Coordinates of C-alpha atoms in Angstrom, one line a residue:
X1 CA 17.7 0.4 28.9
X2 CA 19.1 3.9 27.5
X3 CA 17.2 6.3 25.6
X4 CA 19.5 7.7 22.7
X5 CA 18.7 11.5 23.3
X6 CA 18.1 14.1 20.1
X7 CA 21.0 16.5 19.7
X8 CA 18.6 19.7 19.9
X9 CA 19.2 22.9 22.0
X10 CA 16.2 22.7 24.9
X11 CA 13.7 25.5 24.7
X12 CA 10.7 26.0 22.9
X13 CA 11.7 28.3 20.0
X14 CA 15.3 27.9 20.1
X15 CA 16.7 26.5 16.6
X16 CA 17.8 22.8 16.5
X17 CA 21.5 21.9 16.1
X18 CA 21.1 20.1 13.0
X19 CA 19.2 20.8 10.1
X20 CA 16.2 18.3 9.8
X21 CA 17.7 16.0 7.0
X22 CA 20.7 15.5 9.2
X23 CA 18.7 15.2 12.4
X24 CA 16.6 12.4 10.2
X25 CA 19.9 10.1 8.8
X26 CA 20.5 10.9 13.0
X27 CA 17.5 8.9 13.8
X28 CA 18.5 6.4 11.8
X29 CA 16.8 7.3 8.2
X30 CA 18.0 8.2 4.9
X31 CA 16.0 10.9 3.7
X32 CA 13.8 9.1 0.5
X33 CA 10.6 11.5 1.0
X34 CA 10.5 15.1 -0.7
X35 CA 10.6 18.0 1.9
X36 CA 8.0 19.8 0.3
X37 CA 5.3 20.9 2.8
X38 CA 5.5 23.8 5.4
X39 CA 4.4 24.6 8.8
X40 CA 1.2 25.7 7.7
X41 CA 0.7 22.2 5.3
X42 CA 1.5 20.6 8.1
X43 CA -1.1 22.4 10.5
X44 CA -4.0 21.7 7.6
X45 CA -3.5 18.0 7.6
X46 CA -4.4 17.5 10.9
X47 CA -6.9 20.3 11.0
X48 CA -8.0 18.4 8.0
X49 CA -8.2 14.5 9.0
X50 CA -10.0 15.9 12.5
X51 CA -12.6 17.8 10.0
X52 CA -15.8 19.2 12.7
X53 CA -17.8 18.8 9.1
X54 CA -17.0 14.9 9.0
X55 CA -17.2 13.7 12.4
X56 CA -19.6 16.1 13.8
X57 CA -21.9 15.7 11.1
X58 CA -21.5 12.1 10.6
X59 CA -22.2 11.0 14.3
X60 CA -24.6 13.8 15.3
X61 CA -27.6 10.8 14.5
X62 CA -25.2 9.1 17.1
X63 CA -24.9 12.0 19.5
X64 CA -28.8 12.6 18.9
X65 CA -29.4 9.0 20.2
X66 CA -26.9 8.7 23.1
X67 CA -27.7 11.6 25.5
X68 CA -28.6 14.3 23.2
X69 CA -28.1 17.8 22.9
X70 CA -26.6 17.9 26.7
X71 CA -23.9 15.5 26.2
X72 CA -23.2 16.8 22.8
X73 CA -22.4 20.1 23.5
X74 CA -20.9 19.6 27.0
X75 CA -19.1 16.6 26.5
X76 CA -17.3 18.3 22.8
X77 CA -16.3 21.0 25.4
X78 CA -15.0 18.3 27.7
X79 CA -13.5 15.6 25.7
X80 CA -11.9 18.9 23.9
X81 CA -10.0 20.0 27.1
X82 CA -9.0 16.7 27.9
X83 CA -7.4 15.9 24.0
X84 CA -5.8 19.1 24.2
X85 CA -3.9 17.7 27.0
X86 CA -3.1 14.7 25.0
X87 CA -2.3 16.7 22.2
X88 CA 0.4 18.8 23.8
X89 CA 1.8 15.7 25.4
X90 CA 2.5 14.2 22.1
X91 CA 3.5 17.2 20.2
X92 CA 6.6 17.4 22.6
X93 CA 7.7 13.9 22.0
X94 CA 7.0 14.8 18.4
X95 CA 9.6 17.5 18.0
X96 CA 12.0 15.4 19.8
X97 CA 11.8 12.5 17.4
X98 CA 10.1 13.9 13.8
X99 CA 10.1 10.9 11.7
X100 CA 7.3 9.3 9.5
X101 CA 7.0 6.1 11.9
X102 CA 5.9 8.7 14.4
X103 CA 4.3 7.0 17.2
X104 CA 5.8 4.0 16.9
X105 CA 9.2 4.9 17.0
X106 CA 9.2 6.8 19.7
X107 CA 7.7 4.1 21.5
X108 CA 10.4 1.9 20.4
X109 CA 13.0 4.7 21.6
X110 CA 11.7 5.2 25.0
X111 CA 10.7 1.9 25.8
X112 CA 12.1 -0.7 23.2
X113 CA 11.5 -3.1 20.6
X114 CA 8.2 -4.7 22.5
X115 CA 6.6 -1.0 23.1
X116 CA 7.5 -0.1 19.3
X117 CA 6.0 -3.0 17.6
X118 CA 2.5 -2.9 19.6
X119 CA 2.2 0.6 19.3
X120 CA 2.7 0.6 15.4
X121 CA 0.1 -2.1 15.1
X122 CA -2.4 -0.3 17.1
X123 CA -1.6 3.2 15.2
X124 CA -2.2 1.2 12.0
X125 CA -5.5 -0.3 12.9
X126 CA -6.6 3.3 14.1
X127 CA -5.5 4.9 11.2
X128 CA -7.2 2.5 8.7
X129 CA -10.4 2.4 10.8
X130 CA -10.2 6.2 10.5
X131 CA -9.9 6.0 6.6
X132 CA -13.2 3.7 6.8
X133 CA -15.1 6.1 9.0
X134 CA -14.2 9.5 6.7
X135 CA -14.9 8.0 3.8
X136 CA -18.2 5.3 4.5
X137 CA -19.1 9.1 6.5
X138 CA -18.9 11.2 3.2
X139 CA -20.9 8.3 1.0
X140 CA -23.7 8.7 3.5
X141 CA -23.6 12.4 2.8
X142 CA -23.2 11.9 -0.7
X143 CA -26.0 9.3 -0.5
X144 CA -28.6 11.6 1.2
X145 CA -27.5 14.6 -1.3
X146 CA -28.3 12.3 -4.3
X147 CA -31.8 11.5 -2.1
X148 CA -32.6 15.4 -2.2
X149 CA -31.9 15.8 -5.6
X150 CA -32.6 12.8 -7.4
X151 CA -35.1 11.1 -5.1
X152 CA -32.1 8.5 -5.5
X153 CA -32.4 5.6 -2.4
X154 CA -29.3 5.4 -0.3
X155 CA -29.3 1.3 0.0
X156 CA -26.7 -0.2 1.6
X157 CA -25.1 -1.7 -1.4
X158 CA -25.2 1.4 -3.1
X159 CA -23.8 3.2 -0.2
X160 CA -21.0 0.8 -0.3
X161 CA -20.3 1.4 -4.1
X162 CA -19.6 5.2 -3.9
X163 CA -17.7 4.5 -1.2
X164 CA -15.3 2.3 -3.3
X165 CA -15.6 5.5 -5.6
X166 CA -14.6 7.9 -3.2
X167 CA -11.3 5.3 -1.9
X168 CA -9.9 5.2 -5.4
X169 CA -10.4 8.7 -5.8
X170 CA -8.3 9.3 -2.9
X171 CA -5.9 6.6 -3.6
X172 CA -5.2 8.6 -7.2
X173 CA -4.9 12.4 -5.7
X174 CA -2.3 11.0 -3.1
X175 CA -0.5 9.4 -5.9
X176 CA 0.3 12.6 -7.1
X177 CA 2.6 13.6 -4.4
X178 CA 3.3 15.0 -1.5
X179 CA 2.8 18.8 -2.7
X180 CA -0.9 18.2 -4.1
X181 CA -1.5 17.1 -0.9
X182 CA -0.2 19.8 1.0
X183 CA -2.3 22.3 -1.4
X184 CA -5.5 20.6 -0.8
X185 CA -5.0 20.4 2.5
X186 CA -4.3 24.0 2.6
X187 CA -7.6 24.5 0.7
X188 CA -9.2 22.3 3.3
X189 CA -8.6 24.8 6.2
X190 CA -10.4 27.5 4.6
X191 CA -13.0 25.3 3.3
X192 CA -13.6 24.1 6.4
X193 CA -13.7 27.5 8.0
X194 CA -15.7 29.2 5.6
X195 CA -17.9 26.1 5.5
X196 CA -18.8 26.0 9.4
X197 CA -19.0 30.6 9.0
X198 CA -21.5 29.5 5.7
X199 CA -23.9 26.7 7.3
X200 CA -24.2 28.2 10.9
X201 CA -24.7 31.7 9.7
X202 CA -27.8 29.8 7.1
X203 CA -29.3 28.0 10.1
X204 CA -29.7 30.9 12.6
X205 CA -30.8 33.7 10.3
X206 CA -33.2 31.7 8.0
X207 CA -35.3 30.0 10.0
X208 CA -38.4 31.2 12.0
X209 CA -38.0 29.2 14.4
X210 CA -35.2 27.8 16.8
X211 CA -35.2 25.4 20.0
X212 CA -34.4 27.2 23.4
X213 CA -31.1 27.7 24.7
X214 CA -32.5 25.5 27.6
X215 CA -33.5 22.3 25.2
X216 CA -29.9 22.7 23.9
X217 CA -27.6 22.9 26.7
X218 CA -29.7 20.6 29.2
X219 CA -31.9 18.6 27.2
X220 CA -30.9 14.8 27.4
X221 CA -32.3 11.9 25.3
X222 CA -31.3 7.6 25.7
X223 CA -32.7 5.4 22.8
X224 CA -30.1 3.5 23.7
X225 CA -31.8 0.6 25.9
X226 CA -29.8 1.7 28.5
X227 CA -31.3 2.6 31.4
X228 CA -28.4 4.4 33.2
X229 CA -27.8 8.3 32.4
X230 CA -24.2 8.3 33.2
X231 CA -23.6 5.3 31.2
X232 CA -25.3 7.3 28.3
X233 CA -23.3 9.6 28.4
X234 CA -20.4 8.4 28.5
X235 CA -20.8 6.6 25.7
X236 CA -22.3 9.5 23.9
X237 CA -18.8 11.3 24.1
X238 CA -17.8 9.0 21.5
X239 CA -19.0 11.7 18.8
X240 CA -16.6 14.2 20.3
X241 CA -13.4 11.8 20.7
X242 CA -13.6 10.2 17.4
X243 CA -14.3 13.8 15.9
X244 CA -10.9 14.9 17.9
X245 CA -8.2 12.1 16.3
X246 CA -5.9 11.9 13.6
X247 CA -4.2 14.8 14.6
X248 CA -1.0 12.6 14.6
X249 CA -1.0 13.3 10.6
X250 CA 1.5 16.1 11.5
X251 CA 3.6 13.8 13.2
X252 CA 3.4 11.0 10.1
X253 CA 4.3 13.7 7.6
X254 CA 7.4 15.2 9.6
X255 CA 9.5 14.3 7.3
X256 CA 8.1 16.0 4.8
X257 CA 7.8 19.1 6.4
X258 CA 10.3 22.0 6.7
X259 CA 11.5 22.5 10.1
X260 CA 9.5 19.3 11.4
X261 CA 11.0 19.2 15.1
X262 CA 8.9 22.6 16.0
X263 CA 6.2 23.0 13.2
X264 CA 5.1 19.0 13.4
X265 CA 4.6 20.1 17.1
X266 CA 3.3 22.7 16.5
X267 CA 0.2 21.8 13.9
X268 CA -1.0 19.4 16.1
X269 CA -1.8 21.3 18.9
X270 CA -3.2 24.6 16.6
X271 CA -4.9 21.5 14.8
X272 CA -6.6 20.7 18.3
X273 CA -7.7 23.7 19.5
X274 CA -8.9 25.1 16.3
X275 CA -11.0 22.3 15.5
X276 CA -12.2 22.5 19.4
X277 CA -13.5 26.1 19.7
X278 CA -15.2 25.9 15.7
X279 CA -16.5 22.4 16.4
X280 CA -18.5 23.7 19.3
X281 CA -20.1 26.4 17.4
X282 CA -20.8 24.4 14.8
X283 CA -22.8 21.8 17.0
X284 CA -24.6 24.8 19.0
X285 CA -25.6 25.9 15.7
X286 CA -27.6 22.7 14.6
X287 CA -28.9 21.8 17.9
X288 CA -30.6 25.4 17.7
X289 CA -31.9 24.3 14.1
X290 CA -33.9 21.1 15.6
X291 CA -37.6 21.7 14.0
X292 CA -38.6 18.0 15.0
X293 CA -36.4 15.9 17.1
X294 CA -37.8 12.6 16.0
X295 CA -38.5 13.2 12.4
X296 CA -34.8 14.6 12.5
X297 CA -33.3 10.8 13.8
X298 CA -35.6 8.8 11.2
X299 CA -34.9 11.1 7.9
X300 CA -35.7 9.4 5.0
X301 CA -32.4 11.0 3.8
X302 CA -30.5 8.4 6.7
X303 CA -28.2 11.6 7.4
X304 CA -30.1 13.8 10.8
X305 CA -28.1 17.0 9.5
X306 CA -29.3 16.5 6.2
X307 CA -32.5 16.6 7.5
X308 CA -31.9 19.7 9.9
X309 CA -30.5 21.7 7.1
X310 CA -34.1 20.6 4.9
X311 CA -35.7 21.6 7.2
X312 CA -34.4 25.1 8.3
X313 CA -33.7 26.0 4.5
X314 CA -35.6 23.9 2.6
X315 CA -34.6 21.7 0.0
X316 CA -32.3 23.6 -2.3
X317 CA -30.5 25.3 0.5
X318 CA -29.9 22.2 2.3
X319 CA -28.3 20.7 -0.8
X320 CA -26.0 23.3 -1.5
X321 CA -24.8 23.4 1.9
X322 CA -24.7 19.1 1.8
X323 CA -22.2 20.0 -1.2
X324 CA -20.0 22.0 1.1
X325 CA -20.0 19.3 3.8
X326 CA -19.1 16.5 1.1
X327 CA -16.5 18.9 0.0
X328 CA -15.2 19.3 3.5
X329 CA -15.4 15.2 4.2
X330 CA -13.6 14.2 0.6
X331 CA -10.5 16.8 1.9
X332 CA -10.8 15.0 5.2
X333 CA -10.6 11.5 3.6
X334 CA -7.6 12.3 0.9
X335 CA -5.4 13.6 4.0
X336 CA -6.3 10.7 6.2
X337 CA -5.1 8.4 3.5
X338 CA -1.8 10.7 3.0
X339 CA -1.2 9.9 7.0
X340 CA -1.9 6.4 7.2
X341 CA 0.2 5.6 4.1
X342 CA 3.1 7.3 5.3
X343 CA 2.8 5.0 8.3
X344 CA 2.4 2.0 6.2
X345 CA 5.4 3.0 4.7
X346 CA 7.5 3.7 7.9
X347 CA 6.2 0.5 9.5
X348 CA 7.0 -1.2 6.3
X349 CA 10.5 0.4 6.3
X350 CA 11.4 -1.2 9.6
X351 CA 10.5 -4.9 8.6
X352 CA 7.3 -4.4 10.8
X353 CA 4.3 -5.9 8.2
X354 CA 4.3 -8.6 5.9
X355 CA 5.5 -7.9 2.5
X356 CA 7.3 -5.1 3.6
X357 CA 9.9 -5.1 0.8
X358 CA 6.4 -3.7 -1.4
X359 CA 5.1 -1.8 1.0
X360 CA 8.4 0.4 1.9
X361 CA 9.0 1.2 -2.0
X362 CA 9.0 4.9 -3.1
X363 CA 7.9 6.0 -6.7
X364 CA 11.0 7.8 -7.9
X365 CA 8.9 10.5 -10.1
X366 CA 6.7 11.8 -6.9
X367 CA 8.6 10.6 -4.2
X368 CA 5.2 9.0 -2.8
X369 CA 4.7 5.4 -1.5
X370 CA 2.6 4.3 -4.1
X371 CA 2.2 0.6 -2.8
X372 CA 1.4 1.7 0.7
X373 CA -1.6 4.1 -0.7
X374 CA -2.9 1.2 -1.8
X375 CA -2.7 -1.1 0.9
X376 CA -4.2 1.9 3.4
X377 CA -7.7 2.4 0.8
X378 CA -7.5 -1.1 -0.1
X379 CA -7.8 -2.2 3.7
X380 CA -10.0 0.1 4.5
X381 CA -12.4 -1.3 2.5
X382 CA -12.1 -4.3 4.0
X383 CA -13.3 -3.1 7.1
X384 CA -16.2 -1.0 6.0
X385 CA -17.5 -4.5 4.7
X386 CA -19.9 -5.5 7.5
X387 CA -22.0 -2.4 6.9
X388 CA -23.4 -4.2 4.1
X389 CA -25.3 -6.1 7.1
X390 CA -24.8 -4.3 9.9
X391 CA -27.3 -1.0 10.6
X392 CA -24.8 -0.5 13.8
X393 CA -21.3 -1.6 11.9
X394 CA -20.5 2.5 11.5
X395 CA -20.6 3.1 14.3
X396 CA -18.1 0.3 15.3
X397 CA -16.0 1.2 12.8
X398 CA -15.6 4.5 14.7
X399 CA -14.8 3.4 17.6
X400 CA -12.4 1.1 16.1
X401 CA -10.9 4.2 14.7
X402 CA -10.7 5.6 18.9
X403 CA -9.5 2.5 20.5
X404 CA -6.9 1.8 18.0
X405 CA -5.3 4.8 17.7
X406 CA -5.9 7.2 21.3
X407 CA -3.8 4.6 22.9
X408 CA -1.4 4.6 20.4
X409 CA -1.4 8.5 21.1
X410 CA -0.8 8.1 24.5
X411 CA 2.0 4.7 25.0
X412 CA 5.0 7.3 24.0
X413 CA 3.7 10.0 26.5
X414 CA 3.5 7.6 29.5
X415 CA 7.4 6.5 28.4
X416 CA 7.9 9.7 28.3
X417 CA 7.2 10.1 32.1
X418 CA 8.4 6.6 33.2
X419 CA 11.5 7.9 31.5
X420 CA 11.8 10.8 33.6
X421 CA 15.0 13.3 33.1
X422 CA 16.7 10.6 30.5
X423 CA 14.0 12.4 27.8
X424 CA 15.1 15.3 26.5
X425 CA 13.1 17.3 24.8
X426 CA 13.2 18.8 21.6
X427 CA 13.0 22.5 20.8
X428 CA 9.6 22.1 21.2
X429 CA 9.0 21.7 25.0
X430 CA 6.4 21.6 27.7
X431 CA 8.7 22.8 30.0
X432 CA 7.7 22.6 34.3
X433 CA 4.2 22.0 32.6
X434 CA 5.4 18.4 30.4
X435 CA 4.4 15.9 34.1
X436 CA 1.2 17.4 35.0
X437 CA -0.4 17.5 31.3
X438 CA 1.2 14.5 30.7
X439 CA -0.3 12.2 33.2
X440 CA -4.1 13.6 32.7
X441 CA -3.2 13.0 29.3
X442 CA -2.5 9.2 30.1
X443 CA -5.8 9.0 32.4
X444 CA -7.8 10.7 29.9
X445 CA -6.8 7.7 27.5
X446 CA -6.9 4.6 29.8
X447 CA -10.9 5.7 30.8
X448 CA -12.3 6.1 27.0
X449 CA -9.8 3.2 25.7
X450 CA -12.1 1.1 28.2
X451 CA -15.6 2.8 27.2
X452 CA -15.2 2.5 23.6
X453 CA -15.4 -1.1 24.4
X454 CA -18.6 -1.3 25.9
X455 CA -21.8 -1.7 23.7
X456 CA -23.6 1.1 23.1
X457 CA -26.9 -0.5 22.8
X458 CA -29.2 -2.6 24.7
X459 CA -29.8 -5.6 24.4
X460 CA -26.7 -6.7 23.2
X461 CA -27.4 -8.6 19.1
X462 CA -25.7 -9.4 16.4
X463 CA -26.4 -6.3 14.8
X464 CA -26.5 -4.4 17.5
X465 CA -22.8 -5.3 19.4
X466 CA -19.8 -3.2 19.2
X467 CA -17.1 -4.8 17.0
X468 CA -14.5 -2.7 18.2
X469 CA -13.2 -4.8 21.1
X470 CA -13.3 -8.1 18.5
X471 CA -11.4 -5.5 16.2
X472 CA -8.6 -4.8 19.2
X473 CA -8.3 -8.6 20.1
X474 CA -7.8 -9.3 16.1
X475 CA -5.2 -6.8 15.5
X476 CA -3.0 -7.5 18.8
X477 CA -3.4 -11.4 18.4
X478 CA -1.9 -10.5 14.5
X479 CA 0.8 -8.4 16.0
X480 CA 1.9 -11.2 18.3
X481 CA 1.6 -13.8 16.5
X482 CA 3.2 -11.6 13.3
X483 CA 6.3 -10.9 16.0
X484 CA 7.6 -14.3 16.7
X485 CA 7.8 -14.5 12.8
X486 CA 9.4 -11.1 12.0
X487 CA 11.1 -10.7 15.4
X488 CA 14.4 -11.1 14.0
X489 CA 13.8 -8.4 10.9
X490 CA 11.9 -5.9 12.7
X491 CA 14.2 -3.5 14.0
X492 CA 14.0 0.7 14.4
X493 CA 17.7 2.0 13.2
X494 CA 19.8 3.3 15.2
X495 CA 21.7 5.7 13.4
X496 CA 21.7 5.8 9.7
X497 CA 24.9 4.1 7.4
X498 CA 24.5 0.5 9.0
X499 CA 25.1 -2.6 6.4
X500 CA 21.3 -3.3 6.6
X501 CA 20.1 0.2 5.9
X502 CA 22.9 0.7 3.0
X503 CA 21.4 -2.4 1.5
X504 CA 18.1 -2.0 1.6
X505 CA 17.5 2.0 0.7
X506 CA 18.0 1.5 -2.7
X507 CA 15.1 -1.2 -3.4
X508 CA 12.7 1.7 -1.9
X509 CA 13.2 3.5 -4.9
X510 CA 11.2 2.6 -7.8

């Protein structure tokens, strides 16, 4: 098998041959998308769709429950470290290939049609578990705001509903375009940062008291009915890694973004370690805030932080700084669904999903996949569904988000390395370092691919199991069965101007 190489100058730093239009009809693509967002848009996205104030406030009752403050703090500084390493090992296959099928394709160009296709599918299911998780997160939030306010009760049903609310809000702000996105986004960062400053500064200075730095860095609590610690807390590091994806947005809006082939690269590893040292603090911060462990976990508010922050500032405090977390979450959400569109859209653009014909088509007034925005919120819905029944279905629908997309984060990194000296890197490079990070990267993923699968609580019911291995199987039984039907159609180009490409660009214009 041969690898068609990038024409780009090696060197981190050093500019590319090409300019990124060229380098994109190169790859086999006729520019359709406008090239609107720049290297610090693309930085916010991921910083953005990682968002500390959505996944470390919306699993903290998680964290709270599977090892405690011990395996919260320690294992975010862990599982950190370790994504770094994954992060760096994808942003260098990113600048060599900067295109909006991302993952995918570079699977497909370092290890073929077979890699390509299973890759996409599990970057898909990841992506629109993560659109579930932001967004069923933030109604929660929203739900436990209205509870402090209006005495309103968050049922399930009516959790459901403003989550509905908060999908087609997203849907309509991403069907705006690609630079309303990239100015939210760019918001978001500051939002974020001045958010985690705002709520930690509130929670250390205002109340009397605070737990011990020993209760916080050592103290560990199971309720999970599982008797053994390590087991605990391993699966209690599933705050930290679902907290730490998504940073492939930079990757799935490359080609949107000036200069993709360094600044794509680049905003996902600055997305990473950003979100790594801020989410730390930000979970130190809380843990210190504790008043009452237990009366924390069974709020009446069904949100622990909510109940931290009542407690620490009383109730109009904590509702104006539940505000700034919603805020934070609804920014998180609307750039999730800008990523996972644009990968509907690339997938669709290959022949890779039924009804692609739809699903490829580009709004001619925004330049914005319109019918992929709504096949990402729409399916998203879909899998929030079982919380209607479910008091544990959240929390699968997290882990769905893990396992479906950390592999997919990884499969082009270990081609990569099977590949060996037939890569060649972009200007964005690893250099002597590219093995070493890349193969802990790889082992990193293979060990929490397999514990995300695991159940997290014991015994093992109906409402208790973890639906993201029936999730897996689903989507990789659609993808095969899916491929002996669209086998023939699906196909990555390999440079752009072929009779299929010619023909088909212009019905992506609508």
């Amino acid at each position: 098998m041969s690898i068609s190489p990038p024409r780009w100058s090696a060197g981190a730093g050093r500019k590319p041959v090409l300019d990124e239009e060229e380098r994109l009809r190169e790859l086999g693509y006729q520019p359709v998308l406008a090239r609107r967002m720049g290297g610090f848009g693309n930085f916010a996205i991921s910083f953005s769709v990682i968002s500390i104030l959505s996944g470390c406030m919306t699993l903290y009752g998680f964290g709270m429950n599977t090892g405690g403050p011990a395996v919260m703090l320690w294992g975010w500084a862990g599982v950190g470290l370790f994504v770094l390493c994954v992060g760096m090992a994808l942003a260098e296959v990113t600048s060599a290939y900067p295109t909006s099928g991302a993952l995918y394709y570079m699977a497909d160009r370092l290890g073929g049609r077979k890699w390509g296709w299973y890759t996409g599918w599990l970057n898909l299911l990841g992506l629109l578990g993560a659109i579930a998780g932001i967004d069923y997160g933030a109604a929660l939030f929203l739900g436990a705001f209205l509870n402090l306010q209006f005495g309103f009760d968050p049922t399930p049903e009516s959790t459901f509903l403003i989550f509905l609310g908060i999908l087609l809000l997203h849907a309509t702000l991403n069907l705006f375009g690609v630079k309303l996105v990239s100015v939210l986004n760019s918001i978001s960062v500051w939002w974020h940062i001045g958010g985690v400053a705002l709520i930690v500064g509130a929670i250390v200075i205002v109340p009397d008291s605070h737990q011990s730095p020993e209760f916080v860095f050592t103290e560990f609590v199971n309720n999970t009915g599982w008797e053994n610690p390590f087991y605990v807390a391993a699966i209690g590091l599933l705050l930290a890694q679902y907290t730490f994806s998504g940073y492939d947005a930079s990757a799935h809006l490359s080609e949107e973004t000036s200069n993709a082939s360094v600044t794509a690269a680049r905003g996902i590893v600055r997305a990473i370690w950003a979100s790594w040292i801020a989410g730390f603090v930000l979970l130190m911060a809380l843990t210190f805030a504790i008043q009452d462990y237990e009366g924390t976990l069974n709020s009446e508010t069904g949100v622990p932080p909510a109940q931290i922050l009542l407690d620490a500032l009383g109730s109009n405090g904590a509702a104006a700084l539940l505000l700034v977390v919603i805020v934070a979450q609804l920014f998180c959400g609307n750039a999730e669904v800008a990523a996972a569109s644009r990968m509907v859209f690339a997938f669709s653009r290959d022949n890779a999903l039924p009804g692609s014909a739809l699903w490829r088509k580009v709004s001619r007034r925004t330049q914005t996949p319109v019918p992929a925005v709504w096949l990402a919120v729409g399916f998203a819905a879909v899998l929030a569904l079982p919380s209607l029944w479910s008091t544990t279905a959240y929390g699968a629908v997290t882990a769905i988000n893990v396992i479906g997309i950390t592999p997919a984060y990884i499969i082009p990194v270990y081609l990569k390395l099977r590949a060996g000296d037939r890569f060649e890197p972009g200007p964005w490079t690893l250099g002597r370092w590219s093995k070493p990070i890349g193969w802990v990267a790889v082992v990193w993923v293979v060990c929490v691919t397999v514990l995300f699968l695991l159940p997290q609580t014991n015994p093992v019911t109906v409402d208790t199991m973890n639906y993201a291995s029936i999730a897996l199987v689903s989507v990789l039984t659609l993808a095969t069965v899916w491929w002996f039907v669209a086998r023939r159609s699906y196909s990555t180009p390999q440079s752009y101007g072929s009779a299929r490409e010619q023909a088909e660009i212009s019905d992506q214009i609508v």
